[in-house]
Amino acid sequence: MVKESDEDWTFKSVVVFRGIDWPERYIEELFQQFNLQITEVVSGREGLHNFSFTCVAPDLILVSQRLPDMCWQDLLTHLRRFPHIRQTTVIICAEEHWPSARADLLHLRCLPVEVAPNAYLLCFLSLKLLEAFFLKGQANMDNSTCPTIIGVGKFQYDRVKQRAMIEGQYEPRITLTLFKLYCILVDHKGHWLSKDELGHLIFDEANYAHQPGDQRLEKQIKRLRQIIEPQGQPWHYLLTENGGFILEEPDLPSHNRH
């Protein structure tokens, strides 16, 4: 990372694994949104083996959905080859790489960020969260504080939809305004919230779009504060431009979202 000012962080180098079903324009649009320069694109279509990056130690590696196993293993092999690589952020968009990928990457002192498969727009969210995160400081490199983002968009949290999402049968329909975010995944000291603190974070644009006179958003903010401010500490919370978030414990029922 290159620090340009006290409030501005930029990625110096970015390597993208495009996977086998990402149109190249998606990648271009993705990085244009955040003014990121792509250093190198590695396409899974080419069946790469024993490859090496032109950039030896990238700041950010984006692993898209359905990355071939051989290519994924080559990535890990490459990272192991350079023990001096530290603080590399790896965005994982393929469910089949969990959870072993996290353990491998943490062992290499990389920072894995997991997002649900089958939605390139989720990478916008990941990058935006990372952008906010790097304004706050570095992450704890331990398993308990590595966040998992499990759902975004027009999504009602139940096991049927969750399974459909994992199996690649669910297509989120969301607008880019949803990604004009503030930071929720870091506390006032710049540390990741643990999974116990975070619970399951799910955006529902349809049910929680903010309308004049609609008190649901304010109620959710109040509930959020009650969950993550048990001792009155100034935690950051997320607020989208068009409103709406759910932050809840894993075992809570989902009937209130229908």
PDB file of C-alpha atoms in Angstrom:
ATOM      1  CA  MET A   1       0.000   0.000   0.000  1.00  0.00           C
ATOM      2  CA  VAL A   2       1.069   3.569  -0.648  1.00  0.00           C
ATOM      3  CA  LYS A   3      -0.088   6.164   1.817  1.00  0.00           C
ATOM      4  CA  GLU A   4      -0.812   9.447   0.044  1.00  0.00           C
ATOM      5  CA  SER A   5      -2.182  11.317   3.027  1.00  0.00           C
ATOM      6  CA  ASP A   6      -3.597  10.676   6.474  1.00  0.00           C
ATOM      7  CA  GLU A   7      -7.059  10.070   4.979  1.00  0.00           C
ATOM      8  CA  ASP A   8      -6.250   8.566   1.593  1.00  0.00           C
ATOM      9  CA  TRP A   9      -5.080   5.041   0.818  1.00  0.00           C
ATOM     10  CA  THR A  10      -4.642   3.600  -2.648  1.00  0.00           C
ATOM     11  CA  PHE A  11      -3.712   0.152  -3.926  1.00  0.00           C
ATOM     12  CA  LYS A  12      -0.322   0.341  -5.572  1.00  0.00           C
ATOM     13  CA  SER A  13      -0.736  -2.906  -7.478  1.00  0.00           C
ATOM     14  CA  VAL A  14      -3.715  -5.126  -8.244  1.00  0.00           C
ATOM     15  CA  VAL A  15      -3.813  -8.620  -9.757  1.00  0.00           C
ATOM     16  CA  VAL A  16      -7.171  -9.938 -11.005  1.00  0.00           C
ATOM     17  CA  PHE A  17      -8.075 -13.589 -11.573  1.00  0.00           C
ATOM     18  CA  ARG A  18     -10.937 -13.235 -14.018  1.00  0.00           C
ATOM     19  CA  GLY A  19     -12.269 -16.767 -13.669  1.00  0.00           C
ATOM     20  CA  ILE A  20     -14.042 -18.652 -16.423  1.00  0.00           C
ATOM     21  CA  ASP A  21     -17.242 -16.636 -16.757  1.00  0.00           C
ATOM     22  CA  TRP A  22     -16.448 -12.987 -16.095  1.00  0.00           C
ATOM     23  CA  PRO A  23     -16.743 -10.690 -19.127  1.00  0.00           C
ATOM     24  CA  GLU A  24     -13.735  -8.418 -19.208  1.00  0.00           C
ATOM     25  CA  ARG A  25     -15.914  -5.297 -19.177  1.00  0.00           C
ATOM     26  CA  TYR A  26     -17.153  -6.242 -15.694  1.00  0.00           C
ATOM     27  CA  ILE A  27     -13.603  -6.117 -14.411  1.00  0.00           C
ATOM     28  CA  GLU A  28     -13.014  -2.772 -16.091  1.00  0.00           C
ATOM     29  CA  GLU A  29     -16.232  -1.306 -14.690  1.00  0.00           C
ATOM     30  CA  LEU A  30     -15.454  -2.659 -11.260  1.00  0.00           C
ATOM     31  CA  PHE A  31     -12.086  -0.963 -10.955  1.00  0.00           C
ATOM     32  CA  GLN A  32     -13.183   2.247 -12.653  1.00  0.00           C
ATOM     33  CA  GLN A  33     -15.701   2.737  -9.869  1.00  0.00           C
ATOM     34  CA  PHE A  34     -12.887   3.078  -7.345  1.00  0.00           C
ATOM     35  CA  ASN A  35     -10.177   4.550  -9.565  1.00  0.00           C
ATOM     36  CA  LEU A  36      -8.029   1.439  -9.188  1.00  0.00           C
ATOM     37  CA  GLN A  37      -5.398   0.647 -11.772  1.00  0.00           C
ATOM     38  CA  ILE A  38      -5.263  -3.023 -12.755  1.00  0.00           C
ATOM     39  CA  THR A  39      -1.649  -4.121 -12.784  1.00  0.00           C
ATOM     40  CA  GLU A  40      -2.260  -7.542 -14.260  1.00  0.00           C
ATOM     41  CA  VAL A  41      -5.174  -9.755 -15.336  1.00  0.00           C
ATOM     42  CA  VAL A  42      -4.875 -13.542 -15.126  1.00  0.00           C
ATOM     43  CA  SER A  43      -7.662 -15.385 -16.928  1.00  0.00           C
ATOM     44  CA  GLY A  44      -8.798 -18.814 -15.734  1.00  0.00           C
ATOM     45  CA  ARG A  45      -9.932 -19.613 -19.265  1.00  0.00           C
ATOM     46  CA  GLU A  46      -6.349 -20.117 -20.264  1.00  0.00           C
ATOM     47  CA  GLY A  47      -5.825 -23.048 -17.898  1.00  0.00           C
ATOM     48  CA  LEU A  48      -2.755 -21.460 -16.398  1.00  0.00           C
ATOM     49  CA  HIS A  49      -0.160 -23.612 -14.726  1.00  0.00           C
ATOM     50  CA  ASN A  50       3.145 -22.729 -13.067  1.00  0.00           C
ATOM     51  CA  PHE A  51       2.494 -19.082 -13.755  1.00  0.00           C
ATOM     52  CA  SER A  52       4.081 -16.115 -12.015  1.00  0.00           C
ATOM     53  CA  PHE A  53       2.894 -12.565 -11.602  1.00  0.00           C
ATOM     54  CA  THR A  54       4.690  -9.730 -13.273  1.00  0.00           C
ATOM     55  CA  CYS A  55       4.032  -7.971  -9.978  1.00  0.00           C
ATOM     56  CA  VAL A  56       5.775 -10.059  -7.320  1.00  0.00           C
ATOM     57  CA  ALA A  57       3.931  -8.703  -4.285  1.00  0.00           C
ATOM     58  CA  PRO A  58       0.501  -7.299  -5.223  1.00  0.00           C
ATOM     59  CA  ASP A  59      -1.492  -5.318  -2.683  1.00  0.00           C
ATOM     60  CA  LEU A  60      -4.798  -6.812  -3.765  1.00  0.00           C
ATOM     61  CA  ILE A  61      -5.680 -10.123  -5.424  1.00  0.00           C
ATOM     62  CA  LEU A  62      -9.245 -10.581  -6.653  1.00  0.00           C
ATOM     63  CA  VAL A  63     -10.217 -14.254  -7.098  1.00  0.00           C
ATOM     64  CA  SER A  64     -13.426 -14.380  -9.107  1.00  0.00           C
ATOM     65  CA  GLN A  65     -16.089 -17.067  -9.109  1.00  0.00           C
ATOM     66  CA  ARG A  66     -15.462 -20.575 -10.448  1.00  0.00           C
ATOM     67  CA  LEU A  67     -11.710 -20.238 -10.557  1.00  0.00           C
ATOM     68  CA  PRO A  68     -10.244 -23.559 -11.763  1.00  0.00           C
ATOM     69  CA  ASP A  69      -8.695 -25.592  -8.959  1.00  0.00           C
ATOM     70  CA  MET A  70      -5.346 -25.769 -10.705  1.00  0.00           C
ATOM     71  CA  CYS A  71      -5.197 -21.992 -11.002  1.00  0.00           C
ATOM     72  CA  TRP A  72      -6.115 -21.563  -7.323  1.00  0.00           C
ATOM     73  CA  GLN A  73      -3.411 -23.965  -6.225  1.00  0.00           C
ATOM     74  CA  ASP A  74      -0.924 -22.146  -8.438  1.00  0.00           C
ATOM     75  CA  LEU A  75      -1.857 -18.913  -6.717  1.00  0.00           C
ATOM     76  CA  LEU A  76      -1.148 -20.386  -3.277  1.00  0.00           C
ATOM     77  CA  THR A  77       2.102 -21.870  -4.564  1.00  0.00           C
ATOM     78  CA  HIS A  78       3.156 -18.491  -5.886  1.00  0.00           C
ATOM     79  CA  LEU A  79       2.426 -16.764  -2.579  1.00  0.00           C
ATOM     80  CA  ARG A  80       4.356 -19.414  -0.660  1.00  0.00           C
ATOM     81  CA  ARG A  81       7.306 -18.854  -2.967  1.00  0.00           C
ATOM     82  CA  PHE A  82       7.732 -15.308  -1.659  1.00  0.00           C
ATOM     83  CA  PRO A  83       7.773 -15.350   2.158  1.00  0.00           C
ATOM     84  CA  HIS A  84       8.322 -11.596   2.236  1.00  0.00           C
ATOM     85  CA  ILE A  85       4.797 -11.006   0.853  1.00  0.00           C
ATOM     86  CA  ARG A  86       2.727  -9.506   3.658  1.00  0.00           C
ATOM     87  CA  GLN A  87      -0.567  -7.671   3.958  1.00  0.00           C
ATOM     88  CA  THR A  88      -1.802  -8.871   0.576  1.00  0.00           C
ATOM     89  CA  THR A  89      -5.597  -8.693   0.497  1.00  0.00           C
ATOM     90  CA  VAL A  90      -7.293 -11.595  -1.285  1.00  0.00           C
ATOM     91  CA  ILE A  91     -10.975 -11.231  -2.195  1.00  0.00           C
ATOM     92  CA  ILE A  92     -12.484 -14.709  -2.583  1.00  0.00           C
ATOM     93  CA  CYS A  93     -15.698 -15.002  -4.597  1.00  0.00           C
ATOM     94  CA  ALA A  94     -15.869 -18.765  -4.952  1.00  0.00           C
ATOM     95  CA  GLU A  95     -17.598 -20.799  -2.257  1.00  0.00           C
ATOM     96  CA  GLU A  96     -15.660 -23.937  -3.154  1.00  0.00           C
ATOM     97  CA  HIS A  97     -12.464 -22.275  -1.912  1.00  0.00           C
ATOM     98  CA  TRP A  98     -13.817 -21.973   1.646  1.00  0.00           C
ATOM     99  CA  PRO A  99     -12.768 -22.639   4.371  1.00  0.00           C
ATOM    100  CA  SER A 100      -9.391 -24.116   3.476  1.00  0.00           C
ATOM    101  CA  ALA A 101      -8.450 -21.030   1.480  1.00  0.00           C
ATOM    102  CA  ARG A 102      -8.837 -18.831   4.537  1.00  0.00           C
ATOM    103  CA  ALA A 103      -6.526 -21.003   6.599  1.00  0.00           C
ATOM    104  CA  ASP A 104      -3.946 -21.101   3.810  1.00  0.00           C
ATOM    105  CA  LEU A 105      -4.028 -17.348   3.296  1.00  0.00           C
ATOM    106  CA  LEU A 106      -3.931 -16.496   6.988  1.00  0.00           C
ATOM    107  CA  HIS A 107      -0.951 -18.806   7.347  1.00  0.00           C
ATOM    108  CA  LEU A 108       0.733 -16.673   4.691  1.00  0.00           C
ATOM    109  CA  ARG A 109      -0.315 -13.560   6.615  1.00  0.00           C
ATOM    110  CA  CYS A 110      -2.571 -12.457   3.802  1.00  0.00           C
ATOM    111  CA  LEU A 111      -5.985 -10.972   4.492  1.00  0.00           C
ATOM    112  CA  PRO A 112      -8.828 -13.035   2.973  1.00  0.00           C
ATOM    113  CA  VAL A 113     -12.232 -11.447   2.440  1.00  0.00           C
ATOM    114  CA  GLU A 114     -14.979 -13.896   1.483  1.00  0.00           C
ATOM    115  CA  VAL A 115     -17.993 -12.908  -0.589  1.00  0.00           C
ATOM    116  CA  ALA A 116     -20.836 -15.001  -1.935  1.00  0.00           C
ATOM    117  CA  PRO A 117     -20.446 -16.490  -5.423  1.00  0.00           C
ATOM    118  CA  ASN A 118     -22.277 -15.753  -8.649  1.00  0.00           C
ATOM    119  CA  ALA A 119     -22.358 -11.967  -8.436  1.00  0.00           C
ATOM    120  CA  TYR A 120     -19.633  -9.715  -9.738  1.00  0.00           C
ATOM    121  CA  LEU A 121     -21.332  -6.769  -8.050  1.00  0.00           C
ATOM    122  CA  LEU A 122     -20.372  -8.236  -4.695  1.00  0.00           C
ATOM    123  CA  CYS A 123     -16.805  -7.324  -5.521  1.00  0.00           C
ATOM    124  CA  PHE A 124     -17.831  -3.693  -5.613  1.00  0.00           C
ATOM    125  CA  LEU A 125     -18.949  -4.120  -2.043  1.00  0.00           C
ATOM    126  CA  SER A 126     -15.739  -5.833  -1.047  1.00  0.00           C
ATOM    127  CA  LEU A 127     -13.600  -3.143  -2.587  1.00  0.00           C
ATOM    128  CA  LYS A 128     -15.644  -0.398  -0.976  1.00  0.00           C
ATOM    129  CA  LEU A 129     -15.364  -2.032   2.427  1.00  0.00           C
ATOM    130  CA  LEU A 130     -11.637  -2.441   1.909  1.00  0.00           C
ATOM    131  CA  GLU A 131     -11.389   1.187   0.898  1.00  0.00           C
ATOM    132  CA  ALA A 132     -13.113   2.222   4.111  1.00  0.00           C
ATOM    133  CA  PHE A 133     -11.095  -0.284   6.093  1.00  0.00           C
ATOM    134  CA  PHE A 134      -7.737   1.017   4.968  1.00  0.00           C
ATOM    135  CA  LEU A 135      -8.738   4.487   6.094  1.00  0.00           C
ATOM    136  CA  LYS A 136      -8.972   3.073   9.599  1.00  0.00           C
ATOM    137  CA  GLY A 137      -5.900   0.878   9.892  1.00  0.00           C
ATOM    138  CA  GLN A 138      -4.630  -2.650   9.439  1.00  0.00           C
ATOM    139  CA  ALA A 139      -6.587  -5.800  10.252  1.00  0.00           C
ATOM    140  CA  ASN A 140      -6.041  -8.393  12.904  1.00  0.00           C
ATOM    141  CA  MET A 141      -4.596 -11.461  11.171  1.00  0.00           C
ATOM    142  CA  ASP A 142      -6.527 -14.112  13.036  1.00  0.00           C
ATOM    143  CA  ASN A 143      -9.369 -16.383  12.076  1.00  0.00           C
ATOM    144  CA  SER A 144     -11.968 -15.053  14.502  1.00  0.00           C
ATOM    145  CA  THR A 145     -11.881 -11.513  13.155  1.00  0.00           C
ATOM    146  CA  CYS A 146     -11.910 -12.265   9.440  1.00  0.00           C
ATOM    147  CA  PRO A 147     -15.337 -11.180   8.137  1.00  0.00           C
ATOM    148  CA  THR A 148     -17.609 -13.201   5.899  1.00  0.00           C
ATOM    149  CA  ILE A 149     -20.142 -11.302   3.820  1.00  0.00           C
ATOM    150  CA  ILE A 150     -22.892 -13.777   3.059  1.00  0.00           C
ATOM    151  CA  GLY A 151     -25.618 -11.881   1.234  1.00  0.00           C
ATOM    152  CA  VAL A 152     -26.306  -8.692  -0.676  1.00  0.00           C
ATOM    153  CA  GLY A 153     -29.276  -7.318  -2.550  1.00  0.00           C
ATOM    154  CA  LYS A 154     -32.884  -8.386  -2.942  1.00  0.00           C
ATOM    155  CA  PHE A 155     -32.353 -11.270  -0.543  1.00  0.00           C
ATOM    156  CA  GLN A 156     -34.485 -12.678   2.267  1.00  0.00           C
ATOM    157  CA  TYR A 157     -32.432 -14.683   4.716  1.00  0.00           C
ATOM    158  CA  ASP A 158     -33.666 -18.241   4.890  1.00  0.00           C
ATOM    159  CA  ARG A 159     -32.010 -21.558   4.251  1.00  0.00           C
ATOM    160  CA  VAL A 160     -33.632 -22.101   0.879  1.00  0.00           C
ATOM    161  CA  LYS A 161     -32.391 -18.808  -0.564  1.00  0.00           C
ATOM    162  CA  GLN A 162     -29.020 -19.217   1.106  1.00  0.00           C
ATOM    163  CA  ARG A 163     -28.545 -22.652  -0.462  1.00  0.00           C
ATOM    164  CA  ALA A 164     -29.677 -21.358  -3.856  1.00  0.00           C
ATOM    165  CA  MET A 165     -27.135 -18.580  -3.553  1.00  0.00           C
ATOM    166  CA  ILE A 166     -24.316 -20.976  -2.701  1.00  0.00           C
ATOM    167  CA  GLU A 167     -25.255 -23.212  -5.603  1.00  0.00           C
ATOM    168  CA  GLY A 168     -25.072 -20.298  -8.004  1.00  0.00           C
ATOM    169  CA  GLN A 169     -28.803 -20.143  -8.741  1.00  0.00           C
ATOM    170  CA  TYR A 170     -29.397 -16.724  -7.200  1.00  0.00           C
ATOM    171  CA  GLU A 171     -28.766 -13.477  -9.051  1.00  0.00           C
ATOM    172  CA  PRO A 172     -28.767 -10.349  -6.863  1.00  0.00           C
ATOM    173  CA  ARG A 173     -30.552  -7.382  -8.380  1.00  0.00           C
ATOM    174  CA  ILE A 174     -29.202  -4.224  -6.877  1.00  0.00           C
ATOM    175  CA  THR A 175     -28.324  -0.702  -7.944  1.00  0.00           C
ATOM    176  CA  LEU A 176     -24.887   0.813  -7.686  1.00  0.00           C
ATOM    177  CA  THR A 177     -26.227   3.346  -5.195  1.00  0.00           C
ATOM    178  CA  LEU A 178     -26.221   0.499  -2.700  1.00  0.00           C
ATOM    179  CA  PHE A 179     -22.444   0.680  -2.674  1.00  0.00           C
ATOM    180  CA  LYS A 180     -22.194   4.278  -1.499  1.00  0.00           C
ATOM    181  CA  LEU A 181     -21.392   3.022   1.959  1.00  0.00           C
ATOM    182  CA  TYR A 182     -19.930   3.967   5.271  1.00  0.00           C
ATOM    183  CA  CYS A 183     -17.903   1.470   7.220  1.00  0.00           C
ATOM    184  CA  ILE A 184     -19.443  -1.136   9.477  1.00  0.00           C
ATOM    185  CA  LEU A 185     -16.843  -3.879   9.626  1.00  0.00           C
ATOM    186  CA  VAL A 186     -14.283  -1.960  11.645  1.00  0.00           C
ATOM    187  CA  ASP A 187     -14.616  -0.539  15.125  1.00  0.00           C
ATOM    188  CA  HIS A 188     -13.375   2.784  16.428  1.00  0.00           C
ATOM    189  CA  LYS A 189      -9.858   1.330  16.836  1.00  0.00           C
ATOM    190  CA  GLY A 190      -9.723   0.058  13.261  1.00  0.00           C
ATOM    191  CA  HIS A 191     -10.174  -3.631  14.119  1.00  0.00           C
ATOM    192  CA  TRP A 192     -12.465  -6.030  12.310  1.00  0.00           C
ATOM    193  CA  LEU A 193     -15.632  -6.868  14.190  1.00  0.00           C
ATOM    194  CA  SER A 194     -15.637 -10.532  15.131  1.00  0.00           C
ATOM    195  CA  LYS A 195     -18.267 -12.812  13.661  1.00  0.00           C
ATOM    196  CA  ASP A 196     -19.996 -13.021  17.050  1.00  0.00           C
ATOM    197  CA  GLU A 197     -20.247  -9.250  17.100  1.00  0.00           C
ATOM    198  CA  LEU A 198     -21.166  -8.926  13.465  1.00  0.00           C
ATOM    199  CA  GLY A 199     -23.681 -11.731  13.206  1.00  0.00           C
ATOM    200  CA  HIS A 200     -25.027 -11.996   9.673  1.00  0.00           C
ATOM    201  CA  LEU A 201     -24.936  -8.809   7.640  1.00  0.00           C
ATOM    202  CA  ILE A 202     -27.536  -8.755   4.905  1.00  0.00           C
ATOM    203  CA  PHE A 203     -28.761  -5.870   2.749  1.00  0.00           C
ATOM    204  CA  ASP A 204     -32.323  -5.928   1.457  1.00  0.00           C
ATOM    205  CA  GLU A 205     -32.915  -3.102  -0.970  1.00  0.00           C
ATOM    206  CA  ALA A 206     -36.544  -4.013  -1.547  1.00  0.00           C
ATOM    207  CA  ASN A 207     -37.711  -4.232   2.062  1.00  0.00           C
ATOM    208  CA  TYR A 208     -35.580  -1.511   3.583  1.00  0.00           C
ATOM    209  CA  ALA A 209     -35.475   1.235   0.951  1.00  0.00           C
ATOM    210  CA  HIS A 210     -35.853   4.469   2.873  1.00  0.00           C
ATOM    211  CA  GLN A 211     -38.970   6.484   2.069  1.00  0.00           C
ATOM    212  CA  PRO A 212     -40.140   9.793   3.601  1.00  0.00           C
ATOM    213  CA  GLY A 213     -41.912   9.069   6.857  1.00  0.00           C
ATOM    214  CA  ASP A 214     -40.681   5.482   6.940  1.00  0.00           C
ATOM    215  CA  GLN A 215     -39.353   4.709  10.407  1.00  0.00           C
ATOM    216  CA  ARG A 216     -37.928   1.268   9.632  1.00  0.00           C
ATOM    217  CA  LEU A 217     -34.459   2.542   8.879  1.00  0.00           C
ATOM    218  CA  GLU A 218     -34.306   4.540  12.095  1.00  0.00           C
ATOM    219  CA  LYS A 219     -35.509   1.503  14.038  1.00  0.00           C
ATOM    220  CA  GLN A 220     -32.847  -0.652  12.453  1.00  0.00           C
ATOM    221  CA  ILE A 221     -30.150   1.886  13.335  1.00  0.00           C
ATOM    222  CA  LYS A 222     -31.363   1.938  16.929  1.00  0.00           C
ATOM    223  CA  ARG A 223     -31.363  -1.867  17.055  1.00  0.00           C
ATOM    224  CA  LEU A 224     -27.934  -1.989  15.473  1.00  0.00           C
ATOM    225  CA  ARG A 225     -26.548   0.362  18.097  1.00  0.00           C
ATOM    226  CA  GLN A 226     -28.028  -1.799  20.860  1.00  0.00           C
ATOM    227  CA  ILE A 227     -26.215  -4.826  19.456  1.00  0.00           C
ATOM    228  CA  ILE A 228     -22.797  -3.374  18.771  1.00  0.00           C
ATOM    229  CA  GLU A 229     -22.587  -0.690  21.447  1.00  0.00           C
ATOM    230  CA  PRO A 230     -23.006  -2.754  24.616  1.00  0.00           C
ATOM    231  CA  GLN A 231     -20.721  -0.410  26.512  1.00  0.00           C
ATOM    232  CA  GLY A 232     -21.481   2.784  24.678  1.00  0.00           C
ATOM    233  CA  GLN A 233     -18.361   2.598  22.517  1.00  0.00           C
ATOM    234  CA  PRO A 234     -18.489   4.663  19.302  1.00  0.00           C
ATOM    235  CA  TRP A 235     -18.764   1.829  16.770  1.00  0.00           C
ATOM    236  CA  HIS A 236     -19.123   2.668  13.114  1.00  0.00           C
ATOM    237  CA  TYR A 237     -22.317   1.483  11.459  1.00  0.00           C
ATOM    238  CA  LEU A 238     -23.333   1.165   7.846  1.00  0.00           C
ATOM    239  CA  LEU A 239     -25.905   3.321   6.082  1.00  0.00           C
ATOM    240  CA  THR A 240     -26.663   3.057   2.372  1.00  0.00           C
ATOM    241  CA  GLU A 241     -27.782   5.939   0.202  1.00  0.00           C
ATOM    242  CA  ASN A 242     -31.124   4.335  -0.540  1.00  0.00           C
ATOM    243  CA  GLY A 243     -31.418   2.992   2.987  1.00  0.00           C
ATOM    244  CA  GLY A 244     -31.460  -0.322   4.664  1.00  0.00           C
ATOM    245  CA  PHE A 245     -29.444  -2.935   6.429  1.00  0.00           C
ATOM    246  CA  ILE A 246     -30.001  -5.875   8.718  1.00  0.00           C
ATOM    247  CA  LEU A 247     -27.545  -6.818  11.403  1.00  0.00           C
ATOM    248  CA  GLU A 248     -28.721  -9.737  13.441  1.00  0.00           C
ATOM    249  CA  GLU A 249     -27.591 -12.728  15.396  1.00  0.00           C
ATOM    250  CA  PRO A 250     -27.425 -16.010  13.441  1.00  0.00           C
ATOM    251  CA  ASP A 251     -30.227 -17.758  15.315  1.00  0.00           C
ATOM    252  CA  LEU A 252     -32.858 -15.017  15.078  1.00  0.00           C
ATOM    253  CA  PRO A 253     -35.980 -15.918  13.021  1.00  0.00           C
ATOM    254  CA  SER A 254     -36.450 -14.329   9.624  1.00  0.00           C
ATOM    255  CA  HIS A 255     -40.227 -13.793   9.652  1.00  0.00           C
ATOM    256  CA  ASN A 256     -39.867 -10.036  10.099  1.00  0.00           C
ATOM    257  CA  ARG A 257     -38.293  -9.708   6.669  1.00  0.00           C
ATOM    258  CA  HIS A 258     -41.183 -11.060   4.615  1.00  0.00           C
TER     259      HIS A 258
END
